[in-house]
Coordinates of C-alpha atoms and ligand atoms in Angstrom, one line a residue:
M28 CA 0.7 7.3 -25.3
T29 CA -2.0 4.0 -25.8
N30 CA 0.8 2.4 -27.6
N31 CA 2.7 2.6 -25.2
I32 CA 0.9 1.4 -22.1
K33 CA 0.2 -1.7 -24.3
H34 CA 3.6 -2.5 -24.8
L35 CA 4.1 -1.9 -20.7
F36 CA 1.0 -4.1 -20.6
K37 CA 2.5 -7.1 -22.9
T38 CA 6.1 -7.0 -21.2
S39 CA 4.9 -6.2 -17.2
L40 CA 2.4 -9.5 -18.0
V41 CA 5.3 -11.7 -19.7
K42 CA 7.7 -11.0 -16.9
N43 CA 5.1 -12.1 -14.5
A44 CA 4.3 -15.2 -16.1
V45 CA 7.6 -16.3 -16.6
S46 CA 8.3 -15.2 -12.9
I47 CA 5.4 -17.9 -11.9
S48 CA 6.3 -20.3 -14.1
L49 CA 9.4 -20.5 -13.4
V50 CA 8.2 -20.7 -10.1
I51 CA 6.0 -23.3 -10.5
L52 CA 8.5 -25.2 -12.4
G53 CA 11.0 -24.9 -9.9
F54 CA 8.8 -26.6 -7.0
Y55 CA 7.8 -28.9 -9.4
L56 CA 11.3 -30.5 -10.5
L57 CA 11.7 -30.4 -6.4
F58 CA 8.6 -32.4 -5.6
N59 CA 9.8 -34.6 -8.1
L60 CA 13.4 -35.2 -7.3
F61 CA 12.2 -35.5 -3.6
A62 CA 9.5 -37.8 -4.7
I63 CA 11.9 -40.2 -6.6
S64 CA 14.4 -40.2 -3.7
K65 CA 11.2 -41.2 -1.3
L66 CA 10.7 -43.8 -3.6
S67 CA 13.9 -45.5 -4.2
D68 CA 14.1 -45.4 -0.3
L69 CA 10.8 -47.1 0.1
A70 CA 11.7 -49.7 -2.4
D71 CA 15.5 -50.6 -0.9
H72 CA 13.4 -50.6 2.7
E73 CA 11.0 -53.2 0.6
L74 CA 13.9 -55.1 -0.3
D75 CA 16.1 -54.9 2.5
K76 CA 13.0 -56.9 4.5
K77 CA 13.1 -59.5 2.0
I78 CA 17.1 -59.9 2.2
L79 CA 16.9 -59.5 6.1
H80 CA 14.1 -62.3 6.2
E81 CA 16.2 -64.8 3.8
I82 CA 19.3 -64.0 5.7
N83 CA 17.4 -64.9 9.2
H84 CA 16.5 -68.1 7.1
I85 CA 19.8 -69.1 6.6
D86 CA 21.5 -68.9 9.5
Q87 CA 18.9 -71.4 11.0
F88 CA 20.5 -74.1 8.2
V89 CA 24.1 -73.2 9.2
D90 CA 26.8 -73.2 11.9
F91 CA 30.0 -72.3 12.2
N92 CA 32.9 -74.1 14.7
F93 CA 36.9 -74.5 14.4
D94 CA 36.9 -72.5 11.2
S95 CA 34.5 -74.6 9.4
L96 CA 30.7 -74.8 8.7
Y97 CA 28.3 -76.9 8.9
F98 CA 25.1 -77.3 7.1
H99 CA 22.1 -78.5 8.7
S100 CA 20.5 -78.7 5.3
T101 CA 21.5 -77.5 2.3
R102 CA 17.6 -77.8 1.1
E103 CA 17.7 -74.4 1.1
F104 CA 20.7 -73.6 -1.3
L105 CA 19.1 -75.8 -4.2
E106 CA 16.6 -73.2 -4.3
K107 CA 16.4 -71.5 -8.3
D108 CA 17.1 -68.3 -7.0
F109 CA 20.6 -69.8 -5.5
I110 CA 21.4 -70.9 -8.5
E111 CA 20.2 -69.5 -11.5
I112 CA 19.6 -65.3 -12.3
T113 CA 16.4 -65.2 -12.1
E114 CA 14.0 -62.4 -11.6
N115 CA 14.9 -62.1 -8.1
P116 CA 18.3 -64.0 -7.5
Y117 CA 19.8 -64.3 -4.5
F118 CA 23.5 -64.5 -4.4
L119 CA 24.9 -66.0 -1.2
Q120 CA 28.3 -66.3 0.4
I121 CA 29.9 -67.2 4.1
Y122 CA 33.0 -66.3 4.9
S123 CA 35.0 -65.9 8.1
R124 CA 36.4 -63.4 9.9
D125 CA 39.6 -63.8 7.8
G126 CA 38.3 -63.4 4.8
N127 CA 38.3 -67.1 4.1
V128 CA 35.2 -67.1 1.5
L129 CA 33.6 -71.0 2.7
F130 CA 30.4 -71.0 1.0
N131 CA 28.9 -69.1 -2.1
S132 CA 25.8 -70.1 -4.4
P133 CA 26.5 -71.4 -7.7
N134 CA 24.9 -68.4 -9.3
I135 CA 28.0 -65.9 -8.2
N136 CA 30.4 -67.2 -10.8
K137 CA 27.8 -66.5 -13.3
V138 CA 27.9 -62.4 -12.3
G139 CA 31.9 -62.5 -11.6
E140 CA 33.1 -62.2 -8.0
I141 CA 30.7 -60.1 -5.9
P142 CA 33.1 -58.3 -3.5
I143 CA 33.3 -59.2 0.2
K144 CA 33.1 -56.6 3.6
Q145 CA 34.2 -57.2 7.5
I146 CA 31.1 -55.4 9.2
E147 CA 32.1 -53.9 12.6
F148 CA 31.3 -55.9 16.0
N149 CA 29.0 -53.7 17.3
K150 CA 26.8 -53.8 14.3
S151 CA 24.2 -56.9 13.8
Y152 CA 24.1 -56.2 10.1
Y153 CA 25.5 -54.1 7.6
K154 CA 23.8 -53.1 4.3
E155 CA 24.9 -51.2 1.4
N156 CA 24.4 -51.3 -2.7
I157 CA 26.8 -52.4 -5.3
D158 CA 27.0 -51.4 -9.1
L159 CA 28.1 -55.0 -11.0
D160 CA 29.0 -54.4 -14.6
E161 CA 25.5 -55.6 -15.9
L162 CA 23.8 -55.5 -12.1
K163 CA 22.9 -53.0 -9.6
L164 CA 22.5 -55.1 -6.2
R165 CA 21.4 -54.5 -2.9
V166 CA 23.8 -56.3 -0.6
I167 CA 23.1 -57.2 3.1
Y168 CA 26.1 -58.7 5.0
S169 CA 25.0 -60.4 9.2
F170 CA 27.5 -62.5 11.3
V171 CA 26.6 -66.3 11.3
D172 CA 24.5 -66.8 14.8
N173 CA 24.8 -63.7 15.8
K174 CA 29.0 -64.1 16.4
D175 CA 31.6 -62.3 14.9
N176 CA 33.4 -64.9 13.3
A177 CA 31.5 -65.5 10.3
I178 CA 29.3 -63.4 8.0
I179 CA 26.9 -64.1 5.9
Q180 CA 26.8 -61.6 2.3
L181 CA 23.6 -61.3 0.8
A182 CA 22.8 -59.8 -2.4
T183 CA 19.8 -59.7 -4.4
T184 CA 19.4 -57.5 -7.4
R185 CA 17.7 -53.6 -7.5
S186 CA 16.4 -54.1 -11.0
S187 CA 13.1 -54.0 -9.6
I188 CA 13.9 -50.1 -8.0
S189 CA 15.5 -49.3 -10.8
H190 CA 13.0 -50.2 -13.0
L191 CA 10.3 -48.8 -10.9
V192 CA 12.4 -45.0 -10.8
Q193 CA 13.1 -45.3 -14.4
E194 CA 9.8 -45.6 -15.2
F195 CA 9.0 -42.3 -12.6
E196 CA 11.5 -40.6 -14.8
L197 CA 10.4 -41.6 -18.0
F198 CA 6.9 -40.9 -17.4
N199 CA 8.4 -37.3 -15.6
L200 CA 10.3 -36.9 -19.0
I201 CA 7.2 -37.6 -21.1
T202 CA 5.0 -35.4 -19.5
L203 CA 6.9 -32.7 -18.7
P204 CA 6.1 -30.6 -22.1
I205 CA 2.3 -31.2 -21.2
I206 CA 3.5 -29.8 -17.0
V207 CA 5.5 -27.0 -19.0
A208 CA 2.1 -25.5 -21.1
L209 CA 0.0 -25.7 -18.7
I210 CA 2.2 -24.0 -16.1
I211 CA 2.8 -21.4 -18.8
F212 CA -0.8 -21.3 -19.5
I213 CA -1.9 -20.9 -15.5
S214 CA 0.9 -18.4 -15.3
I215 CA -0.4 -16.2 -18.7
I216 CA -4.3 -16.7 -17.1
L217 CA -2.9 -15.4 -13.2
S218 CA -0.9 -13.0 -14.6
Y219 CA -3.1 -11.7 -17.4
R220 CA -6.4 -11.1 -14.7
T221 CA -3.7 -9.2 -12.1
Y222 CA -2.3 -6.8 -14.7
S223 CA -5.7 -6.6 -16.9
G224 CA -7.3 -4.8 -13.8
L225 CA -4.2 -2.5 -13.5
N226 CA -4.3 -2.0 -17.4
K227 CA -8.1 -0.4 -17.6
I228 CA -7.1 1.6 -14.4
I229 CA -3.7 3.6 -16.3
L230 CA -6.0 3.7 -19.4
T231 CA -8.9 5.6 -18.0
A232 CA -6.8 7.5 -15.2
N233 CA -4.3 8.5 -18.2
R234 CA -7.4 9.8 -20.1
I235 CA -8.7 12.0 -17.2
S236 CA -7.3 15.4 -17.1
A237 CA -8.7 18.8 -15.6
Y238 CA -10.9 19.1 -19.0
N239 CA -12.8 15.7 -18.2
I240 CA -12.5 15.3 -14.5
S241 CA -16.0 14.2 -14.0
E242 CA -14.9 10.7 -15.5
R243 CA -14.6 8.3 -13.4
L244 CA -13.4 4.7 -13.6
D245 CA -15.7 2.2 -13.5
Y246 CA -14.5 -1.4 -14.6
K247 CA -15.9 -4.2 -12.2
A248 CA -14.4 -4.7 -8.9
N249 CA -15.4 -6.3 -5.9
K250 CA -15.7 -3.6 -3.4
N251 CA -13.7 -5.7 -0.9
D252 CA -10.8 -6.4 -2.9
V253 CA -7.5 -4.7 -3.7
Y254 CA -8.8 -3.5 -7.2
G255 CA -12.5 -2.2 -5.8
K256 CA -10.2 0.0 -2.8
L257 CA -8.0 1.0 -5.6
K258 CA -10.8 2.1 -7.9
D259 CA -12.8 4.0 -5.4
T260 CA -9.7 5.5 -3.6
L261 CA -8.4 7.1 -6.8
N262 CA -12.6 8.3 -7.8
N263 CA -12.6 9.3 -4.5
L264 CA -9.4 11.3 -5.3
F265 CA -10.8 12.2 -8.9
T266 CA -13.9 14.0 -7.0
R267 CA -11.7 15.9 -4.4
L268 CA -9.8 17.3 -7.2
E269 CA -12.8 18.4 -9.3
N270 CA -13.8 19.7 -6.1
Q271 CA -10.6 21.7 -6.2
I272 CA -10.8 22.2 -9.7
N273 CA -14.0 23.8 -9.7
H274 CA -13.6 25.8 -6.8
I275 CA -10.0 27.2 -8.4
S276 CA -12.2 27.9 -12.0
E277 CA -14.9 29.5 -9.7
F278 CA -12.3 31.6 -7.5
T279 CA -10.9 33.0 -10.9
N280 CA -14.1 33.7 -12.6
N281 CA -14.8 35.8 -9.3
A282 CA -11.7 37.6 -9.2
S283 CA -11.8 38.6 -12.6
H284 CA -15.1 39.9 -12.2
Q285 CA -14.3 41.8 -9.7
L286 CA -11.1 43.7 -11.1
L287 CA -12.9 43.4 -14.3
S288 CA -15.6 46.4 -13.2
P289 CA -13.0 49.2 -11.3
L290 CA -10.9 48.3 -14.9
T291 CA -14.2 48.8 -16.9
A292 CA -14.9 52.1 -14.9
I293 CA -11.3 53.5 -15.8
K294 CA -11.1 52.5 -19.1
T295 CA -15.0 54.4 -19.8
E296 CA -13.3 57.4 -17.7
L297 CA -10.7 57.6 -19.8
D298 CA -12.6 57.4 -23.5
F299 CA -14.6 59.9 -21.7
I300 CA -11.9 62.5 -21.5
R301 CA -9.8 61.7 -23.8
K302 CA -12.4 62.6 -26.7
K303 CA -12.3 66.3 -26.3
E304 CA -10.0 68.6 -24.3
R305 CA -11.5 69.5 -20.9
D306 CA -11.1 71.7 -18.2
T307 CA -8.6 71.4 -15.0
K308 CA -12.2 70.3 -12.4
E309 CA -13.4 67.4 -14.8
Y310 CA -10.0 66.7 -15.5
I311 CA -8.9 66.6 -11.1
E312 CA -12.1 64.3 -11.2
T313 CA -11.2 62.3 -13.9
L314 CA -7.7 61.9 -11.6
N315 CA -10.1 61.0 -8.2
L316 CA -12.3 58.5 -10.0
L317 CA -9.2 56.5 -11.1
D318 CA -7.4 56.4 -8.3
H319 CA -10.3 55.3 -6.3
E320 CA -10.8 52.3 -8.7
T321 CA -7.4 51.8 -8.8
E322 CA -7.2 51.9 -4.8
K323 CA -10.4 48.7 -4.7
M324 CA -7.9 47.0 -7.1
I325 CA -5.0 47.6 -5.2
K326 CA -7.3 46.2 -2.1
I327 CA -9.1 43.4 -3.6
I328 CA -5.0 41.9 -4.5
R329 CA -3.6 43.0 -1.6
T330 CA -6.2 40.7 0.4
L331 CA -6.1 38.1 -2.2
L332 CA -1.8 38.0 -1.3
I333 CA -2.6 37.8 2.4
I334 CA -4.9 34.9 2.3
A335 CA -2.7 33.0 -0.3
K336 CA 0.5 33.8 1.8
E337 CA -1.2 33.2 5.0
A338 CA -3.1 30.0 3.7
D339 CA 0.4 28.3 3.5
N340 CA 1.6 29.7 5.7
Q341 CA 2.1 26.8 8.7
K342 CA 4.0 28.3 11.0
N343 CA 2.2 31.1 13.5
S344 CA 3.9 33.8 14.5
N345 CA 5.9 33.8 17.6
N346 CA 4.4 37.5 18.7
I347 CA 2.2 38.1 21.7
F348 CA -0.1 41.1 21.9
N349 CA -2.7 42.3 24.2
L350 CA -5.9 42.2 23.0
S351 CA -7.1 45.4 25.2
Q352 CA -4.4 47.7 24.0
L353 CA -4.6 46.4 20.3
I354 CA -8.5 47.4 20.5
N355 CA -7.8 50.7 21.9
N356 CA -5.3 51.7 20.0
E357 CA -6.6 50.8 16.5
I358 CA -10.6 49.2 16.7
K359 CA -12.4 52.0 18.9
A360 CA -11.5 55.4 17.4
R361 CA -12.3 53.7 13.9
F362 CA -16.0 52.6 14.7
F363 CA -16.3 55.5 17.1
E364 CA -19.4 56.6 15.2
Y365 CA -21.5 53.0 15.3
G366 CA -21.8 53.3 19.4
I367 CA -20.4 49.5 19.8
K368 CA -19.7 47.7 23.0
Y369 CA -16.9 46.3 24.4
S370 CA -16.5 44.1 27.3
I371 CA -12.5 43.1 27.0
E372 CA -10.9 41.1 29.5
E373 CA -7.6 42.9 29.8
S374 CA -5.4 40.2 30.9
I375 CA -6.1 38.7 27.5
N376 CA -3.0 37.9 25.5
L377 CA -3.3 36.4 21.8
R378 CA -0.3 34.9 19.8
G379 CA 0.2 36.3 15.8
N380 CA 0.8 39.3 13.7
P381 CA -1.0 41.9 15.4
D382 CA -1.7 43.4 11.9
Y383 CA -3.7 40.8 10.4
F384 CA -5.5 40.4 13.4
I385 CA -6.5 44.2 13.5
M386 CA -7.6 43.4 9.5
T387 CA -9.7 40.6 10.8
L388 CA -11.5 42.7 13.8
N389 CA -12.2 45.2 11.0
N390 CA -13.8 43.0 8.9
L391 CA -15.8 41.7 11.1
L392 CA -17.2 45.1 12.8
D393 CA -17.2 46.6 9.2
N394 CA -19.7 43.8 8.4
S395 CA -21.8 44.2 11.4
V396 CA -22.2 47.3 10.8
K397 CA -22.4 46.7 7.0
Y398 CA -25.2 44.3 7.2
S399 CA -27.4 45.7 10.3
E400 CA -30.0 48.7 9.7
A401 CA -28.7 52.0 10.8
D402 CA -31.4 52.1 13.8
S403 CA -30.8 48.5 14.8
R404 CA -26.6 48.7 15.3
Y405 CA -26.5 47.3 18.1
I406 CA -23.1 45.8 18.0
S407 CA -21.1 44.2 20.7
L408 CA -17.4 42.9 21.1
T409 CA -16.3 40.5 23.9
A410 CA -13.2 38.8 24.3
K411 CA -13.1 36.5 28.0
E412 CA -10.9 33.7 29.3
I413 CA -12.8 30.8 29.6
D414 CA -11.4 27.3 30.6
N415 CA -8.3 27.8 29.0
F416 CA -9.9 29.4 25.9
I417 CA -9.6 32.8 24.7
I418 CA -13.4 33.2 23.6
I419 CA -13.9 36.7 21.4
E420 CA -17.5 37.2 20.2
V421 CA -18.7 40.1 17.8
A422 CA -22.6 40.4 17.6
D423 CA -24.8 42.4 15.8
Q424 CA -28.7 42.9 15.6
G425 CA -28.3 43.2 11.9
I426 CA -29.9 41.0 9.2
G427 CA -28.2 37.9 9.9
I428 CA -27.1 34.7 7.5
H429 CA -29.4 32.0 6.1
A430 CA -28.4 28.3 7.6
S431 CA -27.8 27.2 4.0
E432 CA -24.9 30.8 3.3
K433 CA -23.3 29.9 6.9
S434 CA -20.3 27.0 5.0
K435 CA -20.7 29.2 2.3
I436 CA -19.9 32.7 3.1
F437 CA -16.1 32.0 4.2
D438 CA -15.0 31.1 0.2
R439 CA -13.4 33.2 -1.2
F440 CA -15.9 36.2 -3.2
Y441 CA -18.8 34.6 -2.1
R442 CA -21.3 37.1 -1.4
G443 CA -24.2 36.1 0.5
N444 CA -27.8 36.8 -0.7
N445 CA -28.4 39.5 1.7
S446 CA -25.1 41.8 0.6
D447 CA -26.9 42.9 -2.8
T448 CA -27.1 46.7 -1.6
T449 CA -24.1 46.5 -0.1
K450 CA -20.8 47.2 -0.9
G451 CA -18.0 44.7 -0.9
Y452 CA -15.7 42.0 -2.5
G453 CA -16.8 38.5 -0.9
L454 CA -12.9 38.4 0.7
G455 CA -13.3 39.5 3.8
L456 CA -14.3 36.5 5.9
S457 CA -11.8 34.2 4.0
L458 CA -9.4 36.5 5.2
V459 CA -10.9 36.3 8.5
F460 CA -11.0 32.8 8.2
V461 CA -7.2 32.4 6.7
I462 CA -5.9 34.4 10.0
V463 CA -8.0 33.1 12.5
S464 CA -6.8 29.4 11.5
Q465 CA -3.2 30.8 10.9
M466 CA -3.6 31.3 14.8
K467 CA -5.1 28.2 15.6
G468 CA -7.8 29.3 16.3
T469 CA -11.5 28.4 15.3
I470 CA -14.5 30.1 14.2
E471 CA -18.2 29.9 14.4
I472 CA -21.6 31.5 13.7
F473 CA -24.7 31.8 16.0
D474 CA -27.9 33.8 14.8
N475 CA -28.3 36.5 17.6
V476 CA -31.6 36.2 19.4
P477 CA -34.1 37.9 18.6
K478 CA -31.7 38.7 15.8
G479 CA -28.6 39.5 13.6
S480 CA -25.5 37.2 13.7
I481 CA -22.7 36.2 16.3
F482 CA -19.4 35.6 14.8
R483 CA -16.9 33.3 17.7
L484 CA -13.0 32.9 17.7
K485 CA -11.9 30.4 20.2
F486 CA -8.1 30.4 20.7
P487 CA -6.2 28.4 23.1
S488 CA -5.0 30.5 25.9
I489 CA -1.5 31.4 26.1
S490 CA 1.0 31.3 29.0
L491 CA 3.6 34.4 29.4
D492 CA 5.5 31.9 31.5
Ligands
LIG503 P1 -18.1 40.9 1.9 O1 -19.5 41.7 3.2 O2 -17.6 41.8 1.1 O3 -19.9 40.6 0.7 P2 -17.3 39.0 3.7 O4 -16.4 38.1 3.2 O5 -17.4 40.2 4.3 O6 -17.9 39.9 2.2 O7 -18.7 38.6 3.9 C1 -19.3 37.6 2.9 C2 -20.8 37.3 3.3 O8 -21.2 36.7 4.7 C3 -21.2 38.6 3.0 O9 -21.8 38.5 1.5 C4 -23.0 38.5 3.6 O10 -23.4 37.8 3.1 C5 -22.3 37.3 4.9 N1 -21.9 38.3 6.2 C6 -20.9 38.4 6.6 N2 -21.1 39.1 7.6 C7 -22.1 39.0 8.0 C8 -23.1 39.9 9.2 N3 -22.7 40.4 10.6 N4 -24.4 40.0 9.0 C9 -24.9 39.4 8.2 N5 -24.5 38.6 7.0 C10 -23.2 38.9 6.8

């Protein structure tokens, strides 16, 4: 398992690092392409300014009239840049609209022919790049004297720009392996930071089972970041599971215990009766005892089955029954001997399974009887409707329930400290709780005055139309 996780960790880390690297590298390359194009644009722009400045200068010395070109001065064209191929040479051609070259600078002969171009009337100048065999040229065309019958073509080399771009590209190429290595390194660090936390969580979570559920994730994490939150969430989950597991094992313990005592009684009785032949009276006594103990077990198991079934049942029964009738028919006779005081509003109806509700009332009243001294059995059962709620109360003046036990007595098999001498399995109130909840009701316990307890059930009223 651990090896599997190590492998998983490694592959996830590599995959993540590769993705991050590719994304950063992609951005880096895009940025460089953009930088190169911007750089050459800027350099072209600077070159254009220089050429245009020179064209304006030339235009001042030249006139075009009646198909002929007039020079005010030729001094300008005798400069070295027009004669030779210097570092920044100027290649000048002046030609008429019909393509007749009227002048070209001497250095043009050294580079061969530079093609000429007619420019549109509505443009004051036009620029382009021309690649000759050896030279890359930036060329600008402009009209002589702003009239459209003669054109000045002035070109210069773009070598400085190409050089700059080449140098930039070379720099990029040389630094690329270092950049790539750096990007991969950063990606691995980032991925490691992301996955090492998760890896620790997986390893610890994997280790935790029902046997060591008290273990907790203890990696260092800031409470406010995702890992901190994840750690707290999982630890809370483990705590909840631990409580439930403890609850289940306590329940299993209690259930086994409760079932074990009747089974032990049966076994002891059987062992005793088998020792020698007995008379009929003894056999009947034994059978009665077996019947009694079996009945006990059936009761426990039946109650558990109802609790289990109803605890999972999300839907309340659609049955509607009248409470007053149910009490008259099913409860009063059973508790006749205890002189219970009834105060039940006739019109109260409840939605649920009436058989289960009989069990609820039986259990509550049984408890009131069980936990009251014979001479203080003042038990009452009241039911009234107040503000759209049905309130049913079972009150006694018995031994009462200690505050610390009020929340526990609904647990399965829980028996209070006050129950030492009374018979029971600790299942009655669990059953009450499950049935009442299933009927969308709530149950609360109050201390009665001057003594005893009040169990208050509260249900939403139901309308019959
Ligand atoms: P059991 O009565 O079989 O012990 P229950 O689930 O009915 O189990 O009740 C759980 C515990 O709640 C009892 O053991 C007892 O301590 C306490 N209890 C229930 N009803 C009363 C009551 N009316 N007066 C005092 N204690 C009660």
